[in-house]
XYZ file of C-alpha atoms in Angstrom:
657
model
C 30.993 66.436 56.657
C 31.685 64.174 59.619
C 33.346 60.833 58.926
C 32.407 57.467 60.407
C 33.937 54.042 59.773
C 31.508 51.570 58.211
C 32.446 47.865 58.236
C 30.479 44.878 56.969
C 30.912 41.133 57.435
C 28.968 39.271 54.787
C 28.473 35.663 53.744
C 26.238 35.948 50.676
C 26.051 39.709 50.127
C 23.187 40.838 52.411
C 25.358 42.715 54.909
C 27.362 44.304 52.111
C 24.223 45.543 50.338
C 22.895 47.085 53.567
C 26.249 48.723 54.317
C 26.329 50.163 50.805
C 22.822 51.547 51.359
C 23.999 53.260 54.559
C 26.996 54.621 52.676
C 24.803 56.033 49.892
C 22.433 57.734 52.350
C 25.146 59.195 54.573
C 25.949 62.268 52.476
C 22.339 63.473 52.466
C 22.488 63.575 56.272
C 25.794 65.409 56.506
C 28.094 62.420 57.018
C 30.836 60.631 55.097
C 31.065 56.840 55.415
C 34.453 55.134 55.104
C 33.246 51.742 53.825
C 35.276 48.525 54.039
C 34.791 44.781 54.294
C 35.793 43.709 57.789
C 38.399 41.380 56.243
C 40.302 44.355 54.758
C 42.329 44.888 57.929
C 45.001 46.841 56.048
C 42.511 49.655 55.351
C 41.430 50.450 58.920
C 42.759 50.198 62.475
C 40.261 50.066 65.332
C 43.061 50.531 67.884
C 43.720 54.076 66.631
C 40.269 54.854 65.178
C 38.782 58.079 66.534
C 35.622 58.227 64.417
C 32.457 56.354 65.413
C 32.162 52.817 64.066
C 29.116 51.260 62.385
C 29.175 47.487 61.787
C 26.758 45.310 59.773
C 27.237 41.578 60.471
C 25.484 38.531 59.051
C 25.379 35.031 60.574
C 26.000 31.618 59.016
C 23.592 28.701 59.414
C 25.690 27.254 62.235
C 25.549 30.534 64.160
C 29.114 31.594 63.416
C 30.269 34.958 62.066
C 30.677 34.887 58.261
C 33.897 33.641 56.687
C 34.993 37.225 55.953
C 34.978 37.951 59.722
C 36.945 34.911 60.927
C 40.305 36.710 60.981
C 38.799 39.755 62.719
C 37.034 37.657 65.368
C 40.147 35.597 66.033
C 42.130 38.806 66.513
C 39.747 40.406 69.012
C 39.274 37.103 70.884
C 42.937 37.219 71.900
C 42.773 36.702 75.674
C 45.917 38.776 76.244
C 44.161 41.979 75.169
C 43.499 44.333 78.095
C 39.959 45.237 79.139
C 40.420 48.836 77.958
C 41.862 47.967 74.548
C 38.889 49.595 72.756
C 37.898 52.033 75.526
C 38.167 54.907 73.035
C 35.765 53.291 70.558
C 32.080 54.193 70.144
C 30.022 52.017 67.849
C 26.625 50.856 66.604
C 26.019 47.332 65.319
C 23.338 45.814 63.098
C 23.154 42.017 63.206
C 21.443 39.949 60.517
C 20.037 36.495 61.165
C 17.093 34.138 60.938
C 15.148 33.238 64.082
C 14.316 29.805 62.681
C 17.962 28.865 63.248
C 19.223 27.902 66.703
C 21.742 30.726 67.099
C 19.836 33.811 65.942
C 22.095 36.746 64.961
C 24.978 35.062 66.772
C 27.567 36.440 64.340
C 26.718 39.972 65.406
C 26.279 39.012 69.060
C 29.781 37.490 69.237
C 31.400 40.676 67.904
C 29.126 42.942 69.961
C 29.882 41.122 73.205
C 33.651 41.077 72.639
C 33.820 44.778 71.736
C 32.023 45.520 75.012
C 34.431 43.292 76.951
C 37.339 45.277 75.478
C 35.902 48.587 76.620
C 34.042 49.831 73.536
C 30.674 51.503 74.142
C 27.526 51.944 72.086
C 26.608 55.324 70.669
C 23.548 53.591 69.170
C 21.720 50.487 70.319
C 22.254 47.184 68.538
C 19.632 46.040 66.033
C 18.843 42.373 65.290
C 17.163 41.946 61.905
C 15.284 38.714 61.247
C 15.137 37.247 57.740
C 12.331 34.942 58.921
C 9.880 37.857 58.918
C 11.771 40.301 56.688
C 15.083 42.028 57.378
C 13.640 45.394 56.396
C 11.318 45.432 59.434
C 14.375 46.223 61.551
C 16.919 47.401 58.972
C 14.894 50.375 57.688
C 14.047 51.955 61.078
C 17.551 51.167 62.351
C 19.092 53.097 59.447
C 16.564 55.936 59.896
C 17.564 56.276 63.557
C 21.293 56.064 62.838
C 21.592 59.661 61.625
C 20.132 61.136 64.803
C 22.418 58.933 66.908
C 25.481 59.990 64.892
C 24.469 63.642 65.160
C 24.083 63.329 68.929
C 27.475 61.602 69.180
C 29.286 64.328 67.243
C 27.533 67.107 69.125
C 28.437 65.619 72.494
C 32.028 64.797 71.556
C 33.039 67.757 69.376
C 30.795 70.621 70.402
C 27.779 72.239 68.829
C 29.723 74.990 67.032
C 31.880 72.549 65.080
C 28.757 70.759 63.928
C 26.850 73.816 62.716
C 27.572 73.214 59.054
C 26.821 69.508 59.241
C 23.644 70.136 61.237
C 22.447 72.609 58.606
C 23.010 69.995 55.921
C 21.276 67.321 57.972
C 18.390 69.692 58.698
C 17.918 70.322 54.997
C 17.914 66.581 54.353
C 15.426 65.973 57.146
C 12.872 68.175 55.394
C 12.755 65.551 52.660
C 12.467 62.539 54.932
C 10.510 61.490 57.978
C 11.874 63.111 61.160
C 13.821 60.847 63.512
C 14.181 61.126 67.266
C 17.725 61.863 68.458
C 17.631 59.466 71.399
C 18.990 55.921 71.177
C 16.517 53.529 69.660
C 16.461 49.874 70.684
C 15.006 47.784 67.892
C 14.289 44.093 68.170
C 12.194 41.893 65.916
C 8.965 40.835 67.562
C 9.209 37.413 66.021
C 6.701 35.659 68.208
C 4.019 38.210 67.305
C 4.713 37.989 63.603
C 5.238 34.280 63.010
C 2.272 32.252 61.834
C 1.561 29.219 64.003
C 2.224 26.557 61.374
C 4.784 24.601 63.384
C 2.574 21.556 63.815
C 1.589 21.213 60.183
C 3.335 18.726 57.948
C 4.543 19.323 54.395
C 1.818 17.261 52.735
C -0.855 19.090 54.691
C 0.609 22.430 53.663
C 0.746 21.388 50.007
C -2.836 20.149 50.104
C -4.030 23.269 51.886
C -2.106 25.475 49.429
C -3.817 23.708 46.552
C -7.229 24.341 48.125
C -6.315 27.947 48.841
C -5.129 28.412 45.271
C -8.453 27.173 43.867
C -10.446 29.293 46.276
C -8.423 32.429 45.658
C -8.697 32.032 41.880
C -12.479 31.902 42.186
C -12.630 34.915 44.486
C -10.377 37.353 42.598
C -12.183 40.638 42.172
C -11.533 44.329 42.103
C -11.650 44.316 45.912
C -8.504 42.178 46.219
C -4.882 43.209 46.059
C -2.293 41.268 44.049
C 1.227 41.634 42.738
C -0.003 44.063 40.075
C -2.891 45.765 41.878
C -3.420 47.460 45.256
C -6.536 48.468 47.174
C -7.256 51.373 49.537
C -5.801 52.704 51.702
C -2.483 51.896 49.987
C -3.746 52.728 46.492
C -4.698 56.222 47.676
C -1.779 56.878 50.024
C 1.083 59.308 49.600
C 4.231 57.210 49.313
C 7.689 57.434 50.847
C 9.809 55.664 48.253
C 13.571 55.125 48.511
C 16.002 57.238 46.550
C 16.913 56.017 43.080
C 20.101 53.906 43.329
C 22.836 55.547 41.232
C 23.748 53.760 38.011
C 27.380 52.805 37.672
C 27.830 50.211 34.908
C 28.323 50.857 31.231
C 27.585 47.751 29.146
C 28.564 46.945 25.572
C 27.681 43.766 23.697
C 30.262 42.650 21.130
C 29.951 39.760 18.729
C 32.065 36.808 19.738
C 34.951 35.831 17.256
C 34.714 29.405 20.799
C 40.871 19.880 33.101
C 40.647 17.652 35.555
C 41.552 18.742 39.119
C 42.684 16.473 41.934
C 40.308 16.784 44.875
C 41.392 15.439 48.236
C 38.970 15.265 51.141
C 38.354 13.598 54.462
C 35.100 12.360 55.994
C 32.957 15.271 57.148
C 34.217 17.665 54.495
C 31.818 19.529 52.250
C 32.300 20.906 48.754
C 30.756 23.567 46.566
C 28.816 22.451 43.533
C 28.758 25.038 40.753
C 25.331 24.899 39.137
C 23.663 26.839 36.306
C 20.295 28.541 36.145
C 17.492 26.773 34.316
C 18.045 27.042 30.563
C 14.340 27.629 29.943
C 14.288 30.506 32.464
C 17.398 32.059 30.914
C 15.834 31.883 27.444
C 12.582 33.387 28.767
C 14.500 36.241 30.364
C 16.473 36.910 27.168
C 13.248 36.917 25.180
C 11.540 39.316 27.603
C 14.555 41.664 27.456
C 14.548 41.410 23.635
C 18.147 40.190 23.697
C 17.710 36.683 22.256
C 19.590 37.569 19.075
C 22.493 38.912 21.128
C 22.771 36.033 23.578
C 26.164 34.930 22.217
C 27.594 38.456 22.197
C 30.407 39.230 24.609
C 29.591 41.495 27.538
C 32.082 44.316 28.104
C 31.709 46.284 31.333
C 33.088 49.679 32.348
C 32.344 52.044 35.217
C 30.285 55.003 33.991
C 32.406 58.144 33.972
C 29.634 60.274 35.510
C 28.423 57.793 38.147
C 27.442 59.165 41.549
C 27.952 55.802 43.256
C 30.711 56.054 45.822
C 33.423 53.457 45.413
C 31.808 51.969 42.305
C 33.589 48.802 41.166
C 33.008 46.158 38.524
C 31.162 43.097 39.912
C 33.804 40.485 40.696
C 31.428 37.619 39.934
C 31.050 38.660 36.275
C 34.108 37.488 34.300
C 35.575 39.516 31.468
C 34.643 38.870 27.852
C 32.002 36.195 28.405
C 28.779 35.835 26.463
C 25.519 37.265 27.748
C 24.022 33.773 27.868
C 26.969 32.467 29.913
C 26.619 35.300 32.437
C 22.863 34.795 32.864
C 23.375 31.022 33.106
C 26.394 30.715 35.384
C 27.035 34.041 37.116
C 23.797 35.744 38.211
C 21.103 34.526 40.627
C 18.161 35.256 38.330
C 15.828 33.519 40.831
C 16.769 36.017 43.574
C 13.907 37.972 45.151
C 14.420 41.591 44.019
C 15.190 43.988 46.852
C 13.331 47.260 47.209
C 16.242 49.199 45.702
C 15.901 47.070 42.562
C 12.148 47.720 42.433
C 12.847 51.431 42.839
C 15.186 51.313 39.851
C 12.561 49.429 37.799
C 10.063 52.245 38.456
C 12.002 54.575 36.162
C 12.051 51.908 33.425
C 8.245 51.560 33.400
C 6.054 53.601 31.029
C 2.527 52.585 32.043
C 1.196 54.854 34.811
C -0.652 52.162 36.775
C 2.305 49.778 36.610
C 4.703 52.527 37.687
C 2.475 53.390 40.656
C 2.280 49.740 41.744
C 6.059 49.338 41.640
C 6.367 52.541 43.684
C 3.959 51.080 46.233
C 5.884 47.817 46.465
C 9.176 49.597 47.219
C 7.644 52.209 49.522
C 7.457 52.203 53.296
C 3.663 52.233 53.105
C 3.677 49.161 50.855
C 5.882 47.007 53.094
C 3.093 44.507 53.781
C 2.330 44.118 50.080
C 6.041 43.714 49.293
C 6.306 40.932 51.868
C 3.149 39.199 50.660
C 3.481 39.436 46.891
C 7.254 39.626 46.369
C 9.262 38.315 49.310
C 6.991 35.538 50.613
C 5.866 34.580 47.100
C 9.543 34.240 46.036
C 8.830 36.426 43.013
C 11.927 36.868 40.876
C 12.943 39.345 38.185
C 11.298 37.411 35.356
C 8.057 37.193 37.352
C 8.050 40.979 37.734
C 8.888 41.653 34.107
C 6.038 39.400 32.986
C 3.662 41.034 35.480
C 4.621 44.579 34.393
C 4.885 44.486 30.579
C 5.766 48.170 30.158
C 8.898 47.788 32.295
C 11.923 47.744 29.968
C 15.104 47.780 32.080
C 18.513 48.072 30.413
C 20.928 45.184 30.779
C 23.187 47.342 32.964
C 20.462 47.526 35.617
C 20.278 43.732 35.863
C 24.041 43.408 36.191
C 24.056 46.061 38.931
C 21.283 44.508 41.029
C 21.225 40.744 40.466
C 23.443 38.999 43.047
C 26.050 36.356 42.385
C 24.775 32.849 41.639
C 26.057 31.094 44.736
C 27.541 27.593 44.569
C 25.536 25.046 46.548
C 27.267 23.204 49.423
C 27.023 19.410 49.723
C 28.497 16.973 52.223
C 30.880 14.251 51.087
C 29.088 10.911 51.576
C 32.128 8.687 51.238
C 35.646 8.056 52.473
C 38.624 8.187 50.130
C 39.979 5.147 51.981
C 37.004 3.129 50.728
C 36.613 4.869 47.357
C 39.977 6.201 46.150
C 39.622 8.844 43.466
C 35.860 9.056 43.901
C 33.473 11.299 45.822
C 29.876 10.411 46.646
C 27.100 12.809 47.601
C 23.334 12.650 47.951
C 20.622 15.208 47.200
C 16.867 15.634 47.431
C 14.911 17.132 44.553
C 13.418 20.327 45.948
C 10.014 21.311 44.590
C 7.920 24.248 45.767
C 4.712 25.981 44.817
C 4.879 29.075 42.628
C 2.365 31.817 43.300
C 3.415 34.044 40.425
C 3.446 31.878 37.300
C 1.182 29.341 35.578
C 3.815 26.690 36.356
C 2.509 25.463 39.709
C 5.634 23.550 40.823
C 9.161 24.882 40.538
C 12.300 22.889 41.205
C 15.287 24.183 43.109
C 17.975 25.719 40.896
C 20.645 23.144 41.735
C 18.576 20.050 42.529
C 16.421 20.580 39.452
C 19.558 20.679 37.315
C 21.044 17.608 39.024
C 17.786 15.718 38.559
C 17.921 16.426 34.831
C 21.543 15.258 34.651
C 20.961 11.945 36.400
C 17.831 11.059 34.422
C 20.042 9.683 31.654
C 21.816 7.469 34.199
C 18.743 6.343 36.128
C 16.637 5.784 32.994
C 19.211 4.941 30.277
C 16.730 3.276 27.896
C 14.603 6.397 27.816
C 17.455 8.785 27.082
C 19.914 6.699 25.060
C 20.651 7.726 21.486
C 21.471 5.484 18.546
C 24.743 7.311 17.952
C 26.347 6.126 21.188
C 25.110 2.574 20.883
C 22.461 3.037 23.567
C 24.942 3.940 26.310
C 24.118 7.006 28.408
C 26.787 9.705 28.543
C 28.116 10.268 32.061
C 27.270 13.831 33.090
C 29.992 16.223 34.238
C 29.718 18.627 37.148
C 32.119 21.253 38.502
C 33.034 21.397 42.176
C 35.392 23.317 44.441
C 36.516 22.692 48.026
C 34.745 24.421 50.900
C 36.706 26.410 53.448
C 38.199 24.331 56.240
C 35.793 23.154 58.898
C 35.969 21.088 62.069
C 33.207 18.605 61.188
C 35.672 15.736 61.296
C 36.132 12.546 63.300
C 38.121 12.939 66.549
C 41.850 12.380 66.174
C 41.569 9.692 68.854
C 39.449 6.803 67.455
C 38.750 5.533 70.989
C 36.523 8.565 71.669
C 32.798 7.700 71.442
C 30.642 9.713 69.031
C 26.945 10.377 68.463
C 25.756 11.136 64.930
C 22.384 12.762 64.277
C 21.462 12.841 60.591
C 17.881 12.501 59.333
C 17.246 12.400 55.597
C 20.194 13.522 53.486
C 21.825 14.654 56.730
C 23.136 11.089 57.022
C 25.571 11.753 54.149
C 28.752 12.697 56.060
C 28.193 9.854 58.512
C 28.413 7.304 55.712
C 31.901 8.698 55.156
C 32.608 8.431 58.904
C 31.524 4.779 58.954
C 33.424 3.827 55.795
C 36.524 5.463 57.250
C 36.159 3.655 60.580
C 35.644 0.313 58.816
C 38.886 0.721 56.874
C 40.775 1.782 59.997
C 39.585 -1.312 61.846
C 40.617 -3.502 58.907
C 44.080 -1.932 58.863
C 44.502 -1.847 62.670
C 42.404 -4.705 64.077
C 44.048 -4.474 67.521
C 43.178 -0.802 67.998
C 40.711 0.567 70.551
C 37.634 2.119 68.970
C 34.918 4.109 70.684
C 31.193 3.522 70.312
C 29.418 5.008 67.295
C 25.757 5.962 67.661
C 23.594 7.009 64.729
C 20.165 8.572 65.073
C 18.585 8.473 61.616
C 15.077 9.420 60.579
C 12.938 9.879 57.476
C 9.273 9.923 56.513
C 8.691 6.429 55.110
C 10.814 3.343 55.674
C 10.152 1.875 52.236
C 10.615 5.101 50.255
C 13.063 7.317 52.131
C 15.423 5.082 54.104
C 18.696 6.222 52.533
C 21.702 3.883 52.702
C 19.592 1.231 54.425
C 21.718 -1.728 53.315
C 24.981 0.075 54.054
C 23.824 1.031 57.559
C 22.658 -2.499 58.287
C 26.059 -3.764 57.097
C 27.932 -1.390 59.427
C 25.637 -2.326 62.298
C 25.950 -6.070 61.705
C 29.757 -5.900 61.666
C 30.013 -3.773 64.810
C 31.305 -0.637 63.116
C 28.079 1.139 64.000
C 27.410 0.076 67.575
C 23.964 1.685 67.917
C 21.526 2.354 65.053
C 18.363 4.190 66.105
C 15.876 4.957 63.347
C 12.471 6.638 63.238
C 9.892 7.096 60.476
C 7.642 10.085 60.948
C 4.860 9.008 58.584
C 4.788 5.243 59.233
C 3.089 3.354 62.038
C 5.657 1.811 64.439
C 6.791 -1.568 63.138
C 9.873 -3.727 63.231
C 12.610 -4.227 65.779
C 14.721 -1.344 64.584
C 12.045 1.258 64.988
C 11.134 2.793 68.313
C 7.628 4.192 68.813
C 8.863 7.696 68.061
C 8.521 9.992 65.069
C 11.609 12.167 64.988
C 15.320 11.876 65.770
C 14.986 14.162 68.797
C 12.372 11.797 70.249
C 14.784 8.894 69.873
C 17.564 10.896 71.508
C 15.245 11.635 74.410
C 14.472 7.922 74.692
C 18.192 7.259 75.255
C 18.850 10.301 77.415
C 20.939 8.526 80.083
C 23.339 7.021 77.545
C 23.616 10.312 75.633
C 24.337 12.288 78.806
C 26.915 9.751 80.004
C 28.740 9.719 76.699
C 28.897 13.531 76.389
C 29.473 14.511 80.006
C 31.492 11.624 81.455
C 33.236 9.967 78.490
C 34.350 13.120 76.617
C 32.277 12.081 73.626
C 31.449 14.097 70.523
C 28.037 14.800 68.999
C 27.563 15.660 65.320
C 24.334 17.070 63.890
C 23.753 17.299 60.141
C 20.629 18.352 58.256
C 17.818 20.887 58.416
C 18.708 23.939 60.491
C 15.314 25.541 60.925
C 13.496 22.642 62.548
C 15.524 19.510 63.238
C 18.745 21.139 64.459
C 16.898 23.461 66.799
C 14.716 20.641 68.136
C 17.793 18.478 68.751
C 19.478 21.372 70.534
C 16.428 21.861 72.774
C 16.329 18.127 73.488
C 19.994 18.113 74.531
C 19.305 21.021 76.896
C 16.435 19.035 78.448
C 18.572 15.905 78.788
C 21.453 17.738 80.487
C 19.055 19.554 82.784
C 17.315 16.302 83.787
C 20.321 13.986 84.058
C 22.634 16.454 85.819
C 19.925 18.077 87.917
C 20.513 21.686 86.872
C 18.218 24.400 85.563
C 17.764 25.150 81.882
C 20.191 28.084 81.858
C 22.982 26.000 83.359
C 22.259 23.218 80.861
C 22.525 25.728 78.010
C 25.898 26.859 79.354
C 27.097 23.244 79.440
C 26.037 22.780 75.819
C 27.764 26.039 74.861
C 30.948 24.704 76.460
C 30.715 21.536 74.351
C 30.396 23.756 71.285
C 33.436 25.813 72.270
C 35.423 22.608 72.811
C 34.430 21.464 69.292
C 32.635 18.443 70.761
C 29.189 19.630 69.639
C 29.497 20.106 65.892
C 26.897 21.060 63.291
C 26.719 20.904 59.505
C 23.289 22.370 58.876
C 21.432 24.162 56.118
C 18.111 25.836 55.394
C-alpha cells in the first residue's frame, strides 16, 4: 500500500471526523493514511516529507484557522522561509466553512495560499465545503475523487510497475463503488444557486409563515408525501449507494456506583466558556427510550474492543473515567447534535423493522441526500427524534458513545470591568427559541440559554420559586466557567487612540466592560489624554430590547462615551437619539466621513461584536463601501485596505452564529 500524510485542523470536531472517514476508506483503495492532528508537530515533518499530503481544515467564526492550527500557521508564516521551502511537497486540501460568515473557508485558504508561496504544489484541487448548504455536497465528491488523484500522483512519481499491486487492489475496490475520473476535480459549492432568497424576511414573519406552513402541511399529509419516516418514488424504488458500516471500537460496562472556588482574572473584551448541561427532561427521555433508566446511576467503564477494525482507535477524551451514565449524557455528550450519515448507517444495523431499516438506508445514502438535508439536517433532528421516529431501532450504548460528539462549552463575552466590579463577572444572554419540526413540542430552547433561563427564574421571580424552608429567599444558582484562549479583542494599550464599537443586541456586552474600564481610568488619571469612543448600538424595540440603556446614557452624559448612535429596527423613528435608520450598518453609513477619518487618518480601532451571519457581514460590506467612497478607490482596493486593518489588529471581531 502507498502511504500519504493526512492532517486535520479542527475546532469542534468536523474536520477530524472527515479526516477519520478518509483514513477508514483509504485501505479499500490501496492506500495507507498516516493520520495526525496538525498540532501534533512532533509526529510529522513537512520539511522532509516525501509522501503526498492531504489536509482537512475548518474555519472559526472570525475567519481564522482553528485553535489547533495556530502554532502551525505561525510557523509557516515565518517571513524568513525561502520560496522553495516546500518545493518537494505535493498536497490536496479540503476547507470547511460557512458562506453566511464574512470570511468563508478562510482557515483553509490561509494555509493553502502559504503552502503555495513556499513552493508546494497541488496534486488535487482544493475543495471548499459549505455548512450553509451541507458540507457533504462537496465533501463526498471530493473524497471520491481523491483516490484517483492519489493514484495518478503515485503513477507519475514512482512508475507504473511499482504501483501494479496497489492498482490491482484499487481496481478491486472500484468494482464496489462508483467509478471516479483520474483527472483533477475542482469542486466549489454553488451557494448562490442553492440558497433560498429569504434575506429580506424578518424573524417574526418567518415564525408566522412557519406556523401557517405547519398547519397547512399537517392537513395535506398523505401517502404521496415524503417525511422523516417515509419516502416516495423515485427514491423509494431506487437502488442505494450507502456508506460502509463504521467499525465499532468501544466496549462498555455499567457498574453500580459505591457519592472549589477558582480565581478568575479577566480584562475587558475577554470571553469565557460556560459549561452547561443538556436538558434533564431530554436526558430522561433518552434513558427511557434506551431502556436504561434503572441503570442511570451506574458507572460507565470503557475499553477499546480487542477485535476492532478501527485504525488508531482511542477512548473519547471528553468522557471521564468512572462517571455515571446520567452524568455523561447530561454533561459530556451533545445529545442535540444532528446525526451524521455514518451514525445513521450504524443505526441501520440496529433496526429490525424492514420499512424502518430501508428508510434509514435511504437517509444515509447518496441517492437520499436531499431527504437527509430536508428531514434531518435542516430540521435539526437529533438522536432522540430518530429513535422515537423509528421504534424498532435499538442501538447499544457503545454506539452512542462512539458517535455523539462532545458537549461543547458555550462562549460568552465579559460585560464588566474588574476595575469597576472587583471579584465579579457580568454577562448577558438571550433566550434562544426555535421551531421543532420533529416533535409535538413546537418550541425548543437552546441548550445553554434554556438552562440559564431556568436558573435565573428563581432570582427574577423569587416569590414564585421561594420555599418555606429557606425563609422565602431564593438560592443563588451556581454555574461553572473556564477561561477562553487568549484573544486580541482588547482596548488599545494607548488610551488616546480613538475607537469605534459596533454591538447590536447582546453584542454590546464587551463594550460595557470597555466603558467601565475607561471610566475608572479617567477617575484615576484625570489629566490623561483619552481618545474618542463611538458606539453603534441597535435592537428591535427601544422599550423592550434596549440593553444597558441607563448605563449607556450615564457614560454618554459624563463624556466617557463621546458618540452614542442607536437604531431600532422595528420601531418608527422617534427621539433625538435615534436616526431614521434601522440597522447599525445604516448608522455607520450615515457617519461615513467620521468613520473613515478615524480609521484611516487617526489610526483608530474598530470592534465588531454580535451576529456573524448577517450583522458582521453587513458591517464589513458597509466599511468597504465607505473606504471606497471616501478614499476614491475601487471595491477591491477598499477590501485590501480593510484586510490591512485586520492584519494590524485594528479591525477586530468577536462574532458568533
